[in-house]
Coordinates of C-alpha atoms and ligand atoms in Angstrom, one line a residue:
X1 CA 0.0 0.0 0.0
X2 CA 2.7 2.4 1.0
X3 CA 4.8 1.8 -2.1
X4 CA 1.9 2.7 -4.3
X5 CA 0.3 5.4 -2.2
X6 CA 0.0 8.7 -4.0
X7 CA 0.5 10.8 -0.8
X8 CA 3.7 12.8 -0.7
X9 CA 6.3 10.5 0.7
X10 CA 7.4 13.2 3.2
X11 CA 3.8 13.0 4.7
X12 CA 4.0 9.2 5.0
X13 CA 7.4 9.6 6.7
X14 CA 5.8 11.7 9.5
X15 CA 4.1 8.6 10.9
X16 CA 6.9 6.1 10.2
X17 CA 8.4 4.0 12.9
X18 CA 10.5 0.8 12.6
X19 CA 7.6 -1.0 14.1
X20 CA 4.8 0.4 11.8
X21 CA 2.8 -2.7 10.7
X22 CA 2.7 -1.6 7.0
X23 CA 6.5 -1.8 6.7
X24 CA 7.3 -5.1 8.4
X25 CA 7.0 -7.4 5.4
X26 CA 9.0 -5.3 2.9
X27 CA 10.1 -1.7 3.6
X28 CA 12.0 -1.5 0.3
X29 CA 9.3 0.1 -1.9
X30 CA 8.7 2.9 0.7
X31 CA 12.4 3.3 1.2
X32 CA 13.0 3.6 -2.5
X33 CA 10.5 6.5 -2.7
X34 CA 12.2 8.2 0.2
X35 CA 15.6 7.8 -1.4
X36 CA 14.5 9.4 -4.7
X37 CA 11.8 11.9 -3.5
X38 CA 12.9 12.9 0.0
X39 CA 16.3 11.5 1.0
X40 CA 16.3 13.3 4.3
X41 CA 12.8 12.9 5.6
X42 CA 11.4 13.6 9.1
X43 CA 9.3 11.3 11.3
X44 CA 7.3 12.9 14.1
X45 CA 7.2 9.6 16.1
X46 CA 9.1 8.6 19.2
X47 CA 10.2 12.2 19.9
X48 CA 11.0 12.9 16.2
X49 CA 13.9 11.7 14.1
X50 CA 15.5 12.3 10.6
X51 CA 15.4 9.4 8.2
X52 CA 18.6 9.1 6.0
X53 CA 18.1 6.9 3.0
X54 CA 21.1 7.5 0.6
X55 CA 24.2 5.3 0.8
X56 CA 26.7 8.2 0.7
X57 CA 24.9 10.2 3.4
X58 CA 24.9 7.1 5.7
X59 CA 28.5 6.4 5.1
X60 CA 29.4 10.1 5.8
X61 CA 27.4 10.0 9.1
X62 CA 29.1 6.8 10.3
X63 CA 32.5 8.2 9.6
X64 CA 32.0 11.5 11.5
X65 CA 31.5 10.5 15.2
X66 CA 32.5 14.1 16.2
X67 CA 29.2 15.3 14.7
X68 CA 27.1 12.1 14.9
X69 CA 27.5 10.6 18.4
X70 CA 26.7 7.0 19.3
X71 CA 25.4 8.0 22.7
X72 CA 21.9 7.3 21.4
X73 CA 21.5 4.1 19.5
X74 CA 17.9 3.3 19.9
X75 CA 14.8 5.5 20.6
X76 CA 13.3 3.5 23.5
X77 CA 15.0 2.4 26.6
X78 CA 18.6 3.0 27.6
X79 CA 19.4 -0.8 27.5
X80 CA 22.2 -1.7 30.1
X81 CA 21.9 1.7 31.6
X82 CA 18.5 0.7 33.0
X83 CA 20.3 -1.3 35.7
X84 CA 22.9 1.4 36.4
X85 CA 25.7 -0.2 34.3
X86 CA 26.2 3.0 32.2
X87 CA 26.2 3.2 28.4
X88 CA 26.9 0.0 26.5
X89 CA 30.7 -0.6 26.1
X90 CA 32.1 0.0 23.5
X91 CA 29.2 0.7 21.2
X92 CA 27.7 3.8 22.9
X93 CA 31.0 5.6 23.4
X94 CA 32.6 8.1 21.0
X95 CA 36.3 8.5 20.3
X96 CA 38.7 8.7 22.0
X97 CA 37.2 6.7 24.9
X98 CA 35.6 4.3 22.5
X99 CA 38.9 3.2 21.0
X100 CA 40.4 2.5 24.4
X101 CA 37.6 0.0 25.2
X102 CA 37.4 -1.4 21.6
X103 CA 41.2 -2.2 21.6
X104 CA 40.8 -4.8 24.4
X105 CA 39.0 -7.4 22.3
X106 CA 40.1 -6.6 18.7
X107 CA 42.7 -9.3 18.4
X108 CA 40.5 -11.9 20.2
X109 CA 38.0 -11.5 17.3
X110 CA 40.6 -11.3 14.5
X111 CA 40.3 -13.6 11.4
X112 CA 43.1 -15.8 12.6
X113 CA 41.7 -16.2 16.1
X114 CA 38.1 -17.1 15.0
X115 CA 39.5 -19.8 12.7
X116 CA 40.1 -21.8 15.9
X117 CA 36.3 -22.2 16.1
X118 CA 35.8 -23.5 12.6
X119 CA 35.9 -27.2 13.4
X120 CA 33.3 -26.6 16.2
X121 CA 31.2 -24.8 13.6
X122 CA 31.4 -27.7 11.1
X123 CA 30.6 -30.3 13.8
X124 CA 27.7 -28.3 15.1
X125 CA 26.3 -27.7 11.6
X126 CA 26.5 -31.3 10.6
X127 CA 24.7 -32.4 13.8
X128 CA 21.9 -30.0 13.2
X129 CA 21.7 -30.8 9.5
X130 CA 21.4 -34.5 10.3
X131 CA 18.4 -33.7 12.5
X132 CA 16.8 -31.5 9.9
X133 CA 17.2 -34.2 7.2
X134 CA 15.7 -36.8 9.5
X135 CA 12.7 -34.6 10.3
X136 CA 11.9 -33.7 6.6
X137 CA 9.9 -30.6 7.6
X138 CA 11.5 -28.0 9.9
X139 CA 11.3 -24.6 11.4
X140 CA 14.7 -23.6 10.2
X141 CA 14.8 -20.7 12.7
X142 CA 14.7 -23.0 15.7
X143 CA 16.3 -26.0 14.1
X144 CA 19.4 -24.3 12.7
X145 CA 19.5 -20.5 12.5
X146 CA 19.3 -20.1 16.3
X147 CA 21.3 -23.0 17.8
X148 CA 24.1 -22.9 15.2
X149 CA 25.6 -19.5 15.8
X150 CA 24.7 -19.4 19.5
X151 CA 26.5 -22.6 20.2
X152 CA 29.7 -21.2 18.6
X153 CA 29.1 -17.9 20.3
X154 CA 29.1 -19.6 23.7
X155 CA 32.5 -21.2 23.0
X156 CA 33.9 -17.9 21.8
X157 CA 32.7 -16.1 25.0
X158 CA 33.5 -18.9 27.4
X159 CA 29.9 -19.5 28.5
X160 CA 29.1 -23.2 29.3
X161 CA 27.0 -24.5 26.5
X162 CA 24.6 -26.0 29.2
X163 CA 23.5 -22.4 29.8
X164 CA 22.6 -21.7 26.2
X165 CA 18.9 -22.0 26.7
X166 CA 18.9 -19.2 29.3
X167 CA 20.7 -16.9 26.8
X168 CA 18.3 -17.8 24.0
X169 CA 15.4 -17.0 26.4
X170 CA 16.9 -13.6 27.4
X171 CA 17.6 -12.8 23.7
X172 CA 14.0 -13.6 22.7
X173 CA 12.5 -11.5 25.5
X174 CA 14.8 -8.6 24.7
X175 CA 14.0 -8.7 21.0
X176 CA 10.3 -8.9 21.6
X177 CA 9.9 -5.9 23.8
X178 CA 13.3 -4.5 24.9
X179 CA 13.8 -2.5 21.8
X180 CA 10.2 -1.1 21.7
X181 CA 9.8 2.7 21.2
X182 CA 7.5 2.5 24.2
X183 CA 10.0 3.6 26.8
X184 CA 8.0 2.3 29.8
X185 CA 7.5 -1.2 28.3
X186 CA 11.1 -1.4 27.1
X187 CA 12.6 -0.2 30.3
X188 CA 10.7 -2.7 32.4
X189 CA 11.7 -5.6 30.2
X190 CA 15.3 -4.5 30.0
X191 CA 15.6 -4.0 33.8
X192 CA 14.6 -7.6 34.3
X193 CA 16.5 -9.2 31.4
X194 CA 19.7 -7.2 31.9
X195 CA 19.4 -7.6 35.7
X196 CA 19.4 -11.4 35.3
X197 CA 22.2 -11.3 32.8
X198 CA 24.3 -9.0 35.0
X199 CA 23.9 -11.5 37.9
X200 CA 24.9 -14.4 35.6
X201 CA 28.1 -12.7 34.4
X202 CA 28.9 -11.5 37.8
X203 CA 28.8 -15.1 39.1
X204 CA 30.7 -16.4 36.0
X205 CA 33.5 -13.9 36.6
X206 CA 33.8 -14.7 40.3
X207 CA 33.9 -18.4 39.5
X208 CA 36.6 -17.8 36.9
X209 CA 38.7 -15.8 39.4
X210 CA 38.4 -18.6 42.0
X211 CA 39.3 -21.2 39.4
X212 CA 42.3 -19.2 38.2
X213 CA 43.5 -18.7 41.8
X214 CA 43.2 -22.4 42.4
X215 CA 45.4 -23.0 39.3
X216 CA 42.5 -24.8 37.5
X217 CA 42.7 -22.6 34.3
X218 CA 45.4 -23.5 31.7
X219 CA 44.9 -20.5 29.5
X220 CA 42.9 -17.7 31.3
X221 CA 42.7 -15.7 28.0
X222 CA 41.4 -18.4 25.7
X223 CA 37.9 -16.9 25.4
X224 CA 36.4 -13.4 25.4
X225 CA 35.3 -13.4 29.0
X226 CA 39.0 -14.2 29.9
X227 CA 40.3 -11.6 27.5
X228 CA 38.1 -8.9 29.1
X229 CA 39.0 -10.0 32.7
X230 CA 42.7 -9.6 31.9
X231 CA 42.4 -6.6 29.5
X232 CA 43.6 -3.1 30.3
X233 CA 41.8 0.1 29.6
X234 CA 44.3 2.4 27.8
X235 CA 47.1 0.3 29.2
X236 CA 46.4 1.8 32.5
X237 CA 44.1 -0.3 34.6
X238 CA 41.9 -3.4 34.4
X239 CA 38.2 -3.0 33.8
X240 CA 36.0 -2.6 36.9
X241 CA 33.5 -5.4 37.5
X242 CA 30.7 -3.0 36.3
X243 CA 32.6 -2.4 33.1
X244 CA 33.3 -6.1 32.6
X245 CA 29.6 -7.1 33.0
X246 CA 28.5 -4.2 30.8
X247 CA 31.0 -5.3 28.0
X248 CA 29.9 -9.0 28.3
X249 CA 26.3 -8.0 27.9
X250 CA 27.1 -5.9 24.8
X251 CA 29.1 -8.6 23.1
X252 CA 26.2 -10.9 23.8
X253 CA 23.7 -8.5 22.2
X254 CA 26.0 -8.0 19.2
X255 CA 26.8 -11.7 18.7
X256 CA 23.8 -13.8 19.6
X257 CA 21.1 -12.8 17.2
X258 CA 22.6 -11.0 14.2
X259 CA 23.9 -14.2 12.5
X260 CA 20.6 -15.9 13.2
X261 CA 18.7 -13.2 11.4
X262 CA 21.1 -13.1 8.4
X263 CA 20.8 -16.9 8.1
X264 CA 17.0 -16.6 8.2
X265 CA 16.9 -14.0 5.4
X266 CA 19.6 -15.7 3.3
X267 CA 17.9 -19.1 3.4
X268 CA 14.5 -17.5 2.7
X269 CA 15.9 -16.2 -0.6
X270 CA 17.7 -19.5 -1.4
X271 CA 14.6 -21.5 -0.7
X272 CA 12.4 -19.2 -2.8
X273 CA 14.7 -18.9 -5.8
X274 CA 16.0 -22.2 -7.3
X275 CA 18.1 -20.3 -9.8
X276 CA 20.1 -18.6 -6.9
X277 CA 20.5 -21.9 -5.1
X278 CA 21.7 -23.7 -8.2
X279 CA 24.4 -21.2 -8.8
X280 CA 25.8 -22.0 -5.4
X281 CA 25.4 -25.7 -5.8
X282 CA 27.2 -25.8 -9.2
X283 CA 29.9 -23.4 -8.0
X284 CA 30.6 -23.4 -4.2
X285 CA 33.5 -21.0 -4.9
X286 CA 30.8 -18.3 -5.1
X287 CA 30.1 -18.7 -1.4
X288 CA 32.2 -15.8 -0.2
X289 CA 30.8 -13.3 -2.7
X290 CA 27.3 -14.7 -2.1
X291 CA 27.6 -14.0 1.6
X292 CA 28.6 -10.4 1.0
X293 CA 25.6 -10.0 -1.4
X294 CA 23.1 -11.4 1.1
X295 CA 24.5 -9.1 3.7
X296 CA 24.1 -6.2 1.3
X297 CA 20.6 -7.1 0.1
X298 CA 19.2 -7.7 3.5
X299 CA 21.2 -5.7 6.0
X300 CA 19.7 -6.6 9.3
X301 CA 20.7 -3.7 11.6
X302 CA 19.2 -0.2 11.5
X303 CA 21.5 2.3 13.2
X304 CA 21.0 5.6 14.9
X305 CA 23.1 8.6 15.9
X306 CA 22.6 11.7 17.9
X307 CA 23.8 15.0 16.4
X308 CA 26.3 16.8 18.7
X309 CA 27.5 19.6 16.4
X310 CA 25.5 21.5 13.8
X311 CA 25.8 20.1 10.3
X312 CA 23.9 20.1 7.0
X313 CA 23.3 17.3 4.5
X314 CA 21.3 17.7 1.3
X315 CA 20.1 21.2 2.3
X316 CA 18.7 20.0 5.7
X317 CA 20.4 21.5 8.8
X318 CA 20.7 19.2 11.8
X319 CA 21.0 20.7 15.3
X320 CA 22.6 19.2 18.4
X321 CA 20.1 16.8 20.0
X322 CA 18.6 15.8 16.7
X323 CA 18.4 12.1 16.0
X324 CA 19.3 10.6 12.6
X325 CA 18.2 7.1 11.7
X326 CA 20.2 5.3 9.0
X327 CA 17.8 3.3 6.9
X328 CA 20.3 0.6 5.9
X329 CA 18.0 -1.3 3.5
X330 CA 17.5 2.0 1.6
X331 CA 21.2 2.6 1.4
X332 CA 21.8 -1.0 0.3
X333 CA 19.5 -0.5 -2.7
X334 CA 20.9 2.9 -3.7
X335 CA 21.5 2.8 -7.5
X336 CA 24.1 5.6 -7.1
X337 CA 26.3 3.0 -5.3
X338 CA 25.1 -0.4 -6.6
X339 CA 24.3 -1.4 -10.1
X340 CA 20.9 -3.1 -10.4
X341 CA 20.5 -2.8 -6.7
X342 CA 17.3 -4.8 -6.5
X343 CA 18.8 -7.9 -8.0
X344 CA 20.6 -10.4 -5.9
X345 CA 23.9 -10.9 -7.8
X346 CA 26.0 -13.6 -6.2
X347 CA 29.1 -12.4 -8.1
X348 CA 28.7 -8.7 -7.3
X349 CA 32.0 -7.0 -7.1
X350 CA 32.9 -4.5 -5.7
X351 CA 30.4 -4.7 -2.9
X352 CA 31.0 -2.0 -0.4
X353 CA 27.9 -2.7 1.7
X354 CA 27.4 -1.1 5.1
X355 CA 25.9 -4.2 6.7
X356 CA 28.7 -4.3 9.3
X357 CA 28.6 -0.5 9.6
X358 CA 31.6 1.8 8.8
X359 CA 33.9 4.1 10.7
X360 CA 35.1 3.6 14.2
X361 CA 32.3 1.3 15.3
X362 CA 32.6 -1.1 12.4
X363 CA 31.5 -4.5 13.6
X364 CA 34.0 -6.3 15.7
X365 CA 32.4 -9.7 15.0
X366 CA 32.5 -9.6 11.2
X367 CA 35.2 -12.3 10.9
X368 CA 33.3 -14.6 13.2
X369 CA 30.0 -13.9 11.4
X370 CA 31.6 -14.6 8.0
X371 CA 33.2 -17.8 9.2
X372 CA 29.8 -19.0 10.6
X373 CA 27.9 -18.0 7.4
X374 CA 30.5 -19.8 5.2
X375 CA 30.3 -23.0 7.2
X376 CA 26.5 -22.9 7.2
X377 CA 26.2 -22.4 3.4
X378 CA 28.9 -25.0 2.6
X379 CA 27.6 -27.7 4.9
X380 CA 23.9 -27.2 4.2
X381 CA 24.4 -27.4 0.5
X382 CA 26.7 -30.3 0.7
X383 CA 24.4 -32.4 2.8
X384 CA 20.9 -31.1 2.2
X385 CA 20.8 -29.4 -1.2
X386 CA 17.1 -29.7 -1.8
X387 CA 14.8 -27.6 0.3
X388 CA 11.9 -25.3 -0.4
X389 CA 9.5 -23.0 1.5
X390 CA 6.7 -24.8 3.3
X391 CA 3.8 -22.9 1.9
X392 CA 1.4 -24.1 4.6
X393 CA 3.0 -21.4 6.8
X394 CA 2.8 -17.7 6.1
X395 CA 6.3 -16.1 6.2
X396 CA 6.2 -13.1 8.5
X397 CA 9.1 -10.6 8.5
X398 CA 10.0 -8.0 11.1
X399 CA 11.7 -4.6 10.4
X400 CA 12.6 -3.2 13.8
X401 CA 16.2 -2.5 14.7
X402 CA 17.0 -6.0 13.8
X403 CA 15.3 -7.2 10.6
X404 CA 14.5 -10.9 10.2
X405 CA 12.0 -13.6 9.3
X406 CA 10.1 -14.8 12.4
X407 CA 9.9 -18.5 11.6
X408 CA 11.2 -20.0 8.4
X409 CA 9.4 -23.3 7.7
X410 CA 11.1 -25.5 5.1
X411 CA 10.4 -28.8 3.5
X412 CA 13.7 -30.8 3.0
X413 CA 14.6 -33.2 0.3
X414 CA 12.1 -32.4 -2.5
Ligands
HEM1 C1 26.2 -11.0 10.3 C2 26.2 -10.7 11.6 C3 26.5 -9.3 12.1 C4 26.0 -8.1 11.6 C5 25.2 -7.8 10.4 C6 26.6 -7.1 12.5 C7 26.4 -5.7 12.4 C8 27.0 -4.8 13.2 C9 26.9 -3.3 12.9 C10 26.1 -2.7 11.8 C11 27.7 -2.7 13.9 C12 27.9 -1.2 14.0 C13 26.9 -0.6 14.9 C14 27.0 1.0 15.0 O1 27.8 1.5 14.2 O2 26.3 1.6 15.7 C15 28.2 -3.7 14.8 C16 29.0 -3.5 15.9 C17 29.4 -4.5 16.7 N1 29.3 -5.9 16.5 FE1 28.4 -6.8 15.0 N2 27.3 -7.7 13.5 C18 27.2 -9.1 13.3 C19 27.8 -10.0 14.1 C20 28.5 -9.8 15.2 C21 29.1 -10.9 16.1 C22 29.0 -12.4 15.8 C23 29.6 -10.2 17.2 C24 30.3 -10.9 18.4 C25 31.4 -11.4 18.5 C26 29.5 -8.8 17.0 C27 29.9 -7.9 17.8 C28 29.9 -6.5 17.6 C29 30.4 -5.5 18.5 C30 31.1 -5.8 19.9 C31 30.1 -4.3 18.0 C32 30.5 -2.9 18.5 C33 31.8 -2.4 17.9 C34 32.1 -1.0 18.4 O3 31.3 -0.2 18.9 O4 33.3 -0.6 18.2 N3 28.8 -8.6 15.8 N4 27.8 -5.0 14.3

């Protein structure tokens, strides 16, 4: 309806939120109108915010943290700050403080380091695929897209895999209401969810210290929790317990659900379009560029920034305190940047997408995410090449801050 509405798009923008029902299935037609007719539009919802739809404008904003601060990343609740932990580390800090926190975990998430987890990823994928093949009909979201990356994530973090279900539960509750624009609802959920998570990490850290003191830990820095416990802020001091817990929660938020949603969107397209899937089956060498293309075509995260110094883009002046929302799906389909942007081209090159962000906050987990996505595409297509959408189920998508498909039902082997 919105894509074909004759109302000026700037009027439609006034009532836009990431949760408006009319944009959940497919925001792209509305975003395309914004990009060409009103690239800096204004919504009056949730306190008011500017909607940025052109790729170059988005890139510029991400690369200028001195004008566009990360101190506001969502419009609803203050996330970890709801329980007095302060802004999320490192993602809600600006340079130079941001870099001092970020440096602590960069090498732990380097390409070389995440390769250590590849065998675990392969074994986990094979086990889950065997179960899917045996079942014949599956909810891919719960059968693979959730347990696969979260199992690996637990190992990377150093969280016992036995506790995985608790994390999945927290993640689901947080996603359902914690990101809502309704501050009261979001704050209540986040106080509970992050309160429980803070208790969890506090106990985990205490236990780890006791084990280390008792000489029970061979390599204290073999996982992210250990790296954080032994890391130094600015080569000056260790992190306080409050900072440690805050950082653990943020890495959890960054790493638990993003890959799940990318897997859901990717396999939705591969299950709907046999031609795409056949390209990957006949030429598995395409997997790396295919991953970049799915990341571009369906970027799952919508980012936000708060203006801290006056600036103008496209004739619109932003004042300190203004909020800008980067409509990533609009930027990803910008014809000024990408040729035939509405086509999924598995060989697209170059592909300078912004799915992992840009500038100082560029995703720290991109190597881990790429490794997981590579293993998933390779193993699924090697062992279960035939699958299609199960049309008995409607496929419901969500926009929100984290785009995804709610439940992806597949029929395997036909
Ligand atoms: C395909 C999956 C993923 C996508 C699409 C994604 C996307 C992003 C984006 C867009 C940002 C920048 C946010 C901003 O500028 O405000 C970001 C930051 C971040 N991501 Fe990811 N991410 C993914 C996977 C992961 C994983 C697996 C981890 C965990 C290890 C992770 C950890 C982080 C962290 C810690 C940051 C904050 C970096 C900073 O502030 O310097 N991400 N991610």
